One Martini backbone bead per residue (centre of mass of N, CA, C, O) as a GRO file, in nm:
protein
  285
    1MET     BB    1  -4.320  -3.784   4.413
    2ARG     BB    2  -4.150  -4.040   4.302
    3SER     BB    3  -4.148  -4.361   4.295
    4PRO     BB    4  -3.897  -4.592   4.343
    5PHE     BB    5  -4.041  -4.828   4.202
    6ARG     BB    6  -4.078  -4.688   3.925
    7MET     BB    7  -3.781  -4.640   3.874
    8ARG     BB    8  -3.693  -4.937   3.891
    9ASP     BB    9  -3.878  -5.035   3.655
   10ARG     BB   10  -3.755  -4.855   3.432
   11PHE     BB   11  -3.454  -5.009   3.489
   12ASN     BB   12  -3.549  -5.272   3.393
   13ILE     BB   13  -3.416  -5.501   3.180
   14ASN     BB   14  -3.694  -5.652   3.106
   15ASN     BB   15  -3.815  -5.392   2.944
   16TYR     BB   16  -3.648  -5.476   2.718
   17SER     BB   17  -3.544  -5.591   2.451
   18ASN     BB   18  -3.354  -5.842   2.349
   19LEU     BB   19  -3.136  -5.661   2.228
   20GLY     BB   20  -3.108  -5.470   2.470
   21GLN     BB   21  -3.027  -5.688   2.674
   22ARG     BB   22  -2.772  -5.780   2.524
   23VAL     BB   23  -2.623  -5.511   2.535
   24ILE     BB   24  -2.621  -5.459   2.841
   25THR     BB   25  -2.496  -5.725   2.931
   26ALA     BB   26  -2.239  -5.708   2.755
   27LEU     BB   27  -2.126  -5.444   2.875
   28ILE     BB   28  -2.103  -5.533   3.168
   29GLY     BB   29  -1.939  -5.793   3.129
   30ALA     BB   30  -1.701  -5.674   2.964
   31THR     BB   31  -1.609  -5.468   3.174
   32ILE     BB   32  -1.536  -5.669   3.397
   33ILE     BB   33  -1.337  -5.846   3.240
   34ILE     BB   34  -1.141  -5.634   3.135
   35ALA     BB   35  -1.073  -5.477   3.394
   36GLY     BB   36  -0.982  -5.723   3.560
   37SER     BB   37  -0.752  -5.828   3.368
   38ILE     BB   38  -0.584  -5.563   3.368
   39TYR     BB   39  -0.543  -5.518   3.676
   40SER     BB   40  -0.534  -5.847   3.743
   41PRO     BB   41  -0.469  -6.186   3.760
   42TRP     BB   42  -0.652  -6.229   4.014
   43ILE     BB   43  -0.912  -6.115   3.900
   44TYR     BB   44  -0.926  -6.303   3.662
   45PHE     BB   45  -0.939  -6.564   3.830
   46VAL     BB   46  -1.211  -6.500   3.968
   47ILE     BB   47  -1.393  -6.448   3.725
   48PHE     BB   48  -1.338  -6.723   3.572
   49GLY     BB   49  -1.413  -6.906   3.808
   50LEU     BB   50  -1.711  -6.818   3.811
   51ILE     BB   51  -1.782  -6.888   3.522
   52LEU     BB   52  -1.713  -7.184   3.549
   53GLY     BB   53  -1.906  -7.263   3.775
   54PHE     BB   54  -2.171  -7.180   3.635
   55SER     BB   55  -2.129  -7.356   3.376
   56GLN     BB   56  -2.108  -7.635   3.511
   57MET     BB   57  -2.379  -7.628   3.657
   58GLU     BB   58  -2.543  -7.607   3.401
   59PHE     BB   59  -2.461  -7.869   3.272
   60TYR     BB   60  -2.567  -8.054   3.502
   61LYS     BB   61  -2.856  -7.955   3.494
   62LEU     BB   62  -2.915  -8.044   3.204
   63SER     BB   63  -2.844  -8.344   3.245
   64GLY     BB   64  -3.083  -8.387   3.451
   65LEU     BB   65  -3.312  -8.340   3.236
   66ASP     BB   66  -3.203  -8.620   3.086
   67GLY     BB   67  -3.155  -8.829   3.350
   68MET     BB   68  -2.900  -8.755   3.474
   69LEU     BB   69  -2.628  -8.824   3.743
   70PRO     BB   70  -2.427  -8.614   3.828
   71LEU     BB   71  -2.165  -8.462   4.009
   72LYS     BB   72  -2.208  -8.147   4.074
   73SER     BB   73  -2.024  -8.056   4.311
   74PHE     BB   74  -1.770  -8.223   4.254
   75GLY     BB   75  -1.729  -8.150   3.960
   76THR     BB   76  -1.697  -7.845   4.011
   77PHE     BB   77  -1.464  -7.866   4.204
   78LEU     BB   78  -1.270  -8.008   4.010
   79GLY     BB   79  -1.272  -7.783   3.801
   80LEU     BB   80  -1.152  -7.564   3.997
   81VAL     BB   81  -0.890  -7.715   4.053
   82ILE     BB   82  -0.780  -7.717   3.764
   83PHE     BB   83  -0.786  -7.414   3.724
   84SER     BB   84  -0.602  -7.345   3.965
   85LEU     BB   85  -0.354  -7.515   3.900
   86SER     BB   86  -0.292  -7.379   3.628
   87PHE     BB   87  -0.248  -7.097   3.743
   88PHE     BB   88  -0.026  -7.153   3.962
   89ILE     BB   89   0.171  -7.283   3.759
   90GLU     BB   90   0.192  -7.050   3.544
   91ILE     BB   91   0.274  -6.822   3.764
   92GLY     BB   92   0.487  -7.000   3.974
   93HIS     BB   93   0.367  -7.129   4.261
   94LEU     BB   94   0.385  -7.407   4.110
   95ALA     BB   95   0.463  -7.713   4.019
   96ASP     BB   96   0.402  -7.943   3.775
   97LYS     BB   97   0.353  -8.193   3.966
   98TYR     BB   98   0.055  -8.097   4.065
   99TYR     BB   99  -0.108  -8.225   3.830
  100PHE     BB  100  -0.132  -8.514   3.971
  101LEU     BB  101  -0.378  -8.450   4.155
  102ILE     BB  102  -0.610  -8.501   3.953
  103PHE     BB  103  -0.624  -8.819   3.949
  104PRO     BB  104  -0.712  -8.890   4.243
  105LEU     BB  105  -0.957  -8.699   4.244
  106ALA     BB  106  -1.106  -8.825   3.998
  107SER     BB  107  -1.136  -9.116   4.127
  108LEU     BB  108  -1.359  -9.035   4.341
  109VAL     BB  109  -1.607  -9.067   4.160
  110PHE     BB  110  -1.625  -9.381   4.191
  111PHE     BB  111  -1.661  -9.392   4.499
  112ILE     BB  112  -1.918  -9.224   4.522
  113LYS     BB  113  -2.093  -9.399   4.330
  114LEU     BB  114  -2.069  -9.666   4.491
  115TYR     BB  115  -2.251  -9.518   4.744
  116ARG     BB  116  -2.495  -9.479   4.538
  117LYS     BB  117  -2.797  -9.640   4.560
  118SER     BB  118  -2.998  -9.471   4.360
  119ASP     BB  119  -2.834  -9.553   4.115
  120LYS     BB  120  -2.901  -9.719   3.811
  121LYS     BB  121  -2.660  -9.550   3.632
  122PRO     BB  122  -2.357  -9.478   3.735
  123PHE     BB  123  -2.179  -9.456   3.469
  124THR     BB  124  -2.336  -9.221   3.349
  125GLY     BB  125  -2.263  -9.023   3.572
  126VAL     BB  126  -1.964  -9.039   3.539
  127ALA     BB  127  -1.951  -8.946   3.241
  128TYR     BB  128  -2.089  -8.662   3.296
  129THR     BB  129  -1.881  -8.560   3.495
  130PHE     BB  130  -1.635  -8.570   3.295
  131LEU     BB  131  -1.762  -8.402   3.071
  132GLY     BB  132  -1.781  -8.137   3.232
  133ILE     BB  133  -1.475  -8.112   3.267
  134PHE     BB  134  -1.383  -8.133   2.968
  135TYR     BB  135  -1.589  -7.918   2.838
  136VAL     BB  136  -1.540  -7.677   3.065
  137ALA     BB  137  -1.278  -7.672   3.250
  138VAL     BB  138  -1.037  -7.716   3.054
  139PRO     BB  139  -1.069  -7.459   2.876
  140PHE     BB  140  -1.017  -7.263   3.112
  141ALA     BB  141  -0.735  -7.373   3.178
  142MET     BB  142  -0.623  -7.299   2.887
  143LEU     BB  143  -0.626  -6.995   2.929
  144ASN     BB  144  -0.387  -6.989   3.119
  145VAL     BB  145  -0.186  -7.095   2.912
  146ALA     BB  146  -0.223  -6.866   2.708
  147ALA     BB  147  -0.148  -6.619   2.901
  148PHE     BB  148   0.158  -6.774   2.957
  149SER     BB  149   0.295  -6.855   2.665
  150VAL     BB  150   0.523  -6.648   2.583
  151ASP     BB  151   0.700  -6.559   2.891
  152GLU     BB  152   0.555  -6.641   3.172
  153ASN     BB  153   0.357  -6.405   3.150
  154PHE     BB  154   0.090  -6.204   3.195
  155HIS     BB  155  -0.146  -6.174   2.911
  156TYR     BB  156  -0.436  -6.005   2.870
  157GLU     BB  157  -0.448  -5.970   2.561
  158ILE     BB  158  -0.516  -6.263   2.487
  159ILE     BB  159  -0.787  -6.276   2.630
  160ILE     BB  160  -0.937  -6.013   2.527
  161GLY     BB  161  -0.875  -6.058   2.232
  162SER     BB  162  -1.031  -6.324   2.200
  163LEU     BB  163  -1.300  -6.203   2.291
  164PHE     BB  164  -1.326  -5.986   2.074
  165ILE     BB  165  -1.336  -6.185   1.840
  166LEU     BB  166  -1.577  -6.346   1.937
  167TRP     BB  167  -1.777  -6.110   1.951
  168ALA     BB  168  -1.746  -6.023   1.656
  169SER     BB  169  -1.843  -6.285   1.535
  170ASP     BB  170  -2.123  -6.290   1.669
  171THR     BB  171  -2.220  -6.008   1.570
  172GLY     BB  172  -2.180  -6.044   1.268
  173ALA     BB  173  -2.358  -6.299   1.242
  174TYR     BB  174  -2.622  -6.175   1.345
  175PHE     BB  175  -2.656  -5.939   1.135
  176ALA     BB  176  -2.603  -6.088   0.872
  177GLY     BB  177  -2.821  -6.307   0.919
  178THR     BB  178  -3.066  -6.112   0.951
  179LYS     BB  179  -3.023  -5.960   0.667
  180PHE     BB  180  -2.899  -6.224   0.462
  181GLY     BB  181  -3.015  -6.491   0.552
  182LYS     BB  182  -3.055  -6.817   0.358
  183THR     BB  183  -2.820  -7.012   0.395
  184LYS     BB  184  -2.784  -7.298   0.549
  185LEU     BB  185  -2.555  -7.434   0.768
  186PHE     BB  186  -2.722  -7.626   1.018
  187GLU     BB  187  -3.035  -7.714   1.035
  188ARG     BB  188  -3.056  -7.964   1.226
  189VAL     BB  189  -2.942  -7.781   1.475
  190SER     BB  190  -2.951  -7.463   1.338
  191PRO     BB  191  -3.186  -7.291   1.159
  192LYS     BB  192  -3.067  -6.978   1.184
  193LYS     BB  193  -2.813  -7.051   1.057
  194SER     BB  194  -2.574  -6.902   0.826
  195TRP     BB  195  -2.348  -6.832   0.580
  196GLU     BB  196  -2.375  -6.528   0.594
  197GLY     BB  197  -2.316  -6.510   0.897
  198PHE     BB  198  -2.044  -6.646   0.895
  199LEU     BB  199  -1.905  -6.437   0.705
  200GLY     BB  200  -1.963  -6.191   0.884
  201GLY     BB  201  -1.804  -6.301   1.128
  202ALA     BB  202  -1.531  -6.336   0.985
  203ALA     BB  203  -1.485  -6.044   0.909
  204SER     BB  204  -1.494  -5.929   1.197
  205ALA     BB  205  -1.264  -6.101   1.315
  206TYR     BB  206  -1.035  -6.008   1.121
  207LEU     BB  207  -1.053  -5.712   1.184
  208ILE     BB  208  -0.996  -5.729   1.491
  209GLY     BB  209  -0.728  -5.881   1.465
  210TYR     BB  210  -0.580  -5.657   1.318
  211VAL     BB  211  -0.622  -5.430   1.523
  212LEU     BB  212  -0.483  -5.574   1.761
  213SER     BB  213  -0.195  -5.591   1.621
  214ARG     BB  214  -0.148  -5.271   1.660
  215TYR     BB  215  -0.164  -5.285   1.999
  216PHE     BB  216  -0.090  -5.593   2.047
  217ASN     BB  217   0.256  -5.718   2.108
  218SER     BB  218   0.280  -6.013   2.229
  219ILE     BB  219   0.196  -6.077   1.939
  220GLN     BB  220   0.160  -6.137   1.614
  221GLU     BB  221  -0.025  -6.083   1.344
  222TRP     BB  222  -0.045  -6.383   1.242
  223GLN     BB  223  -0.147  -6.485   1.519
  224TRP     BB  224  -0.409  -6.327   1.531
  225LEU     BB  225  -0.522  -6.451   1.264
  226CYS     BB  226  -0.515  -6.744   1.372
  227ILE     BB  227  -0.709  -6.696   1.606
  228ALA     BB  228  -0.942  -6.608   1.428
  229THR     BB  229  -0.969  -6.874   1.280
  230ILE     BB  230  -1.023  -7.050   1.522
  231ILE     BB  231  -1.280  -6.902   1.616
  232ILE     BB  232  -1.450  -6.927   1.366
  233ILE     BB  233  -1.452  -7.242   1.370
  234ALA     BB  234  -1.466  -7.338   1.672
  235GLY     BB  235  -1.692  -7.141   1.758
  236THR     BB  236  -1.910  -7.251   1.572
  237TYR     BB  237  -1.899  -7.543   1.676
  238GLY     BB  238  -1.962  -7.472   1.970
  239ASP     BB  239  -2.244  -7.370   1.911
  240LEU     BB  240  -2.353  -7.630   1.775
  241ILE     BB  241  -2.303  -7.825   2.012
  242GLU     BB  242  -2.488  -7.680   2.212
  243SER     BB  243  -2.740  -7.702   2.039
  244LEU     BB  244  -2.746  -8.007   2.037
  245PHE     BB  245  -2.771  -8.043   2.343
  246LYS     BB  246  -3.041  -7.881   2.371
  247ARG     BB  247  -3.211  -8.046   2.168
  248SER     BB  248  -3.188  -8.323   2.328
  249ILE     BB  249  -3.368  -8.156   2.574
  250ALA     BB  250  -3.568  -7.932   2.477
  251ILE     BB  251  -3.411  -7.641   2.474
  252LYS     BB  252  -3.308  -7.302   2.435
  253ASP     BB  253  -3.161  -7.244   2.712
  254SER     BB  254  -2.925  -7.282   2.975
  255GLY     BB  255  -3.051  -7.008   3.092
  256LYS     BB  256  -3.138  -6.681   3.292
  257ILE     BB  257  -2.896  -6.496   3.411
  258LEU     BB  258  -2.867  -6.365   3.109
  259PRO     BB  259  -2.999  -6.116   2.965
  260GLY     BB  260  -3.043  -6.213   2.618
  261HIS     BB  261  -2.851  -6.498   2.651
  262GLY     BB  262  -2.908  -6.665   2.916
  263GLY     BB  263  -2.642  -6.844   2.975
  264PHE     BB  264  -2.314  -6.911   3.008
  265MET     BB  265  -2.298  -7.116   2.776
  266ASP     BB  266  -2.422  -6.930   2.560
  267ARG     BB  267  -2.178  -6.715   2.581
  268PHE     BB  268  -1.916  -6.952   2.595
  269ASP     BB  269  -1.921  -7.179   2.373
  270GLY     BB  270  -1.692  -7.080   2.179
  271LEU     BB  271  -1.463  -7.098   2.396
  272LEU     BB  272  -1.456  -7.404   2.466
  273LEU     BB  273  -1.330  -7.483   2.174
  274SER     BB  274  -1.102  -7.261   2.138
  275ALA     BB  275  -0.896  -7.265   2.377
  276PRO     BB  276  -0.726  -7.519   2.316
  277PHE     BB  277  -0.623  -7.420   2.035
  278ILE     BB  278  -0.490  -7.159   2.130
  279ALA     BB  279  -0.290  -7.282   2.333
  280THR     BB  280  -0.151  -7.478   2.137
  281PHE     BB  281  -0.058  -7.270   1.930
  282LEU     BB  282   0.119  -7.093   2.126
  283LYS     BB  283   0.307  -7.322   2.228
  284ILE     BB  284   0.419  -7.408   1.938
  285PHE     BB  285   0.441  -7.089   1.800
   0.00000   0.00000   0.00000
């Protein structure tokens, strides 16, 4: 009889190549996100709230490696409050006036830092606490705005459609860059990224955007193609900005929780910069 430990080791994801780990992790994660978002807006709320919490804690942990002292727990709590408020307001369970709760809660950061005697540069910690909220929490809150932007009903198609385009852009860029990449895109920040990879990612994103417009009718074809354009540009810059952040503290990945991908910020960096533009575009147009 085979040992259960040997069987367990055989199916250990760490036994696979980096590409194999990326594929397995991506399939599992995508299945959870897509199925949860389709099943219920409340499942979507829980899933993305968890992603936000892990991402913001990662950001604060990385800031600590660079000698900064942000308020990790309170900053993450405040980020989750902003995300929750935006969801409950957009779904219609709270009035818009409750957005004003954010301002007195945010001001508590100054009071907490005032009583932290060990901080040599308290305002640096304050700045990084707010940066974590603005850089990580606000984009996730804007996803809620995007999801309810059409007719004040929850449209999971906008969320998973944007993710499909983002994943297609990342995948196309990865394979095109690996196969054809020669011309550096932004060597100072990310030496491996190339213009060939960028163009491959753009082609994949537009293709998926067009396909989505055939099946998801909550928004029009031209709007899907505009979202693809936003993700191609803002998503690429989001990736570069996170690379710049990681290079400034001399690390490769933001974490190790997602095999083959690194941390949550590594996987969702493109979404952080894209989400505010997507929500704004859908609200205006």
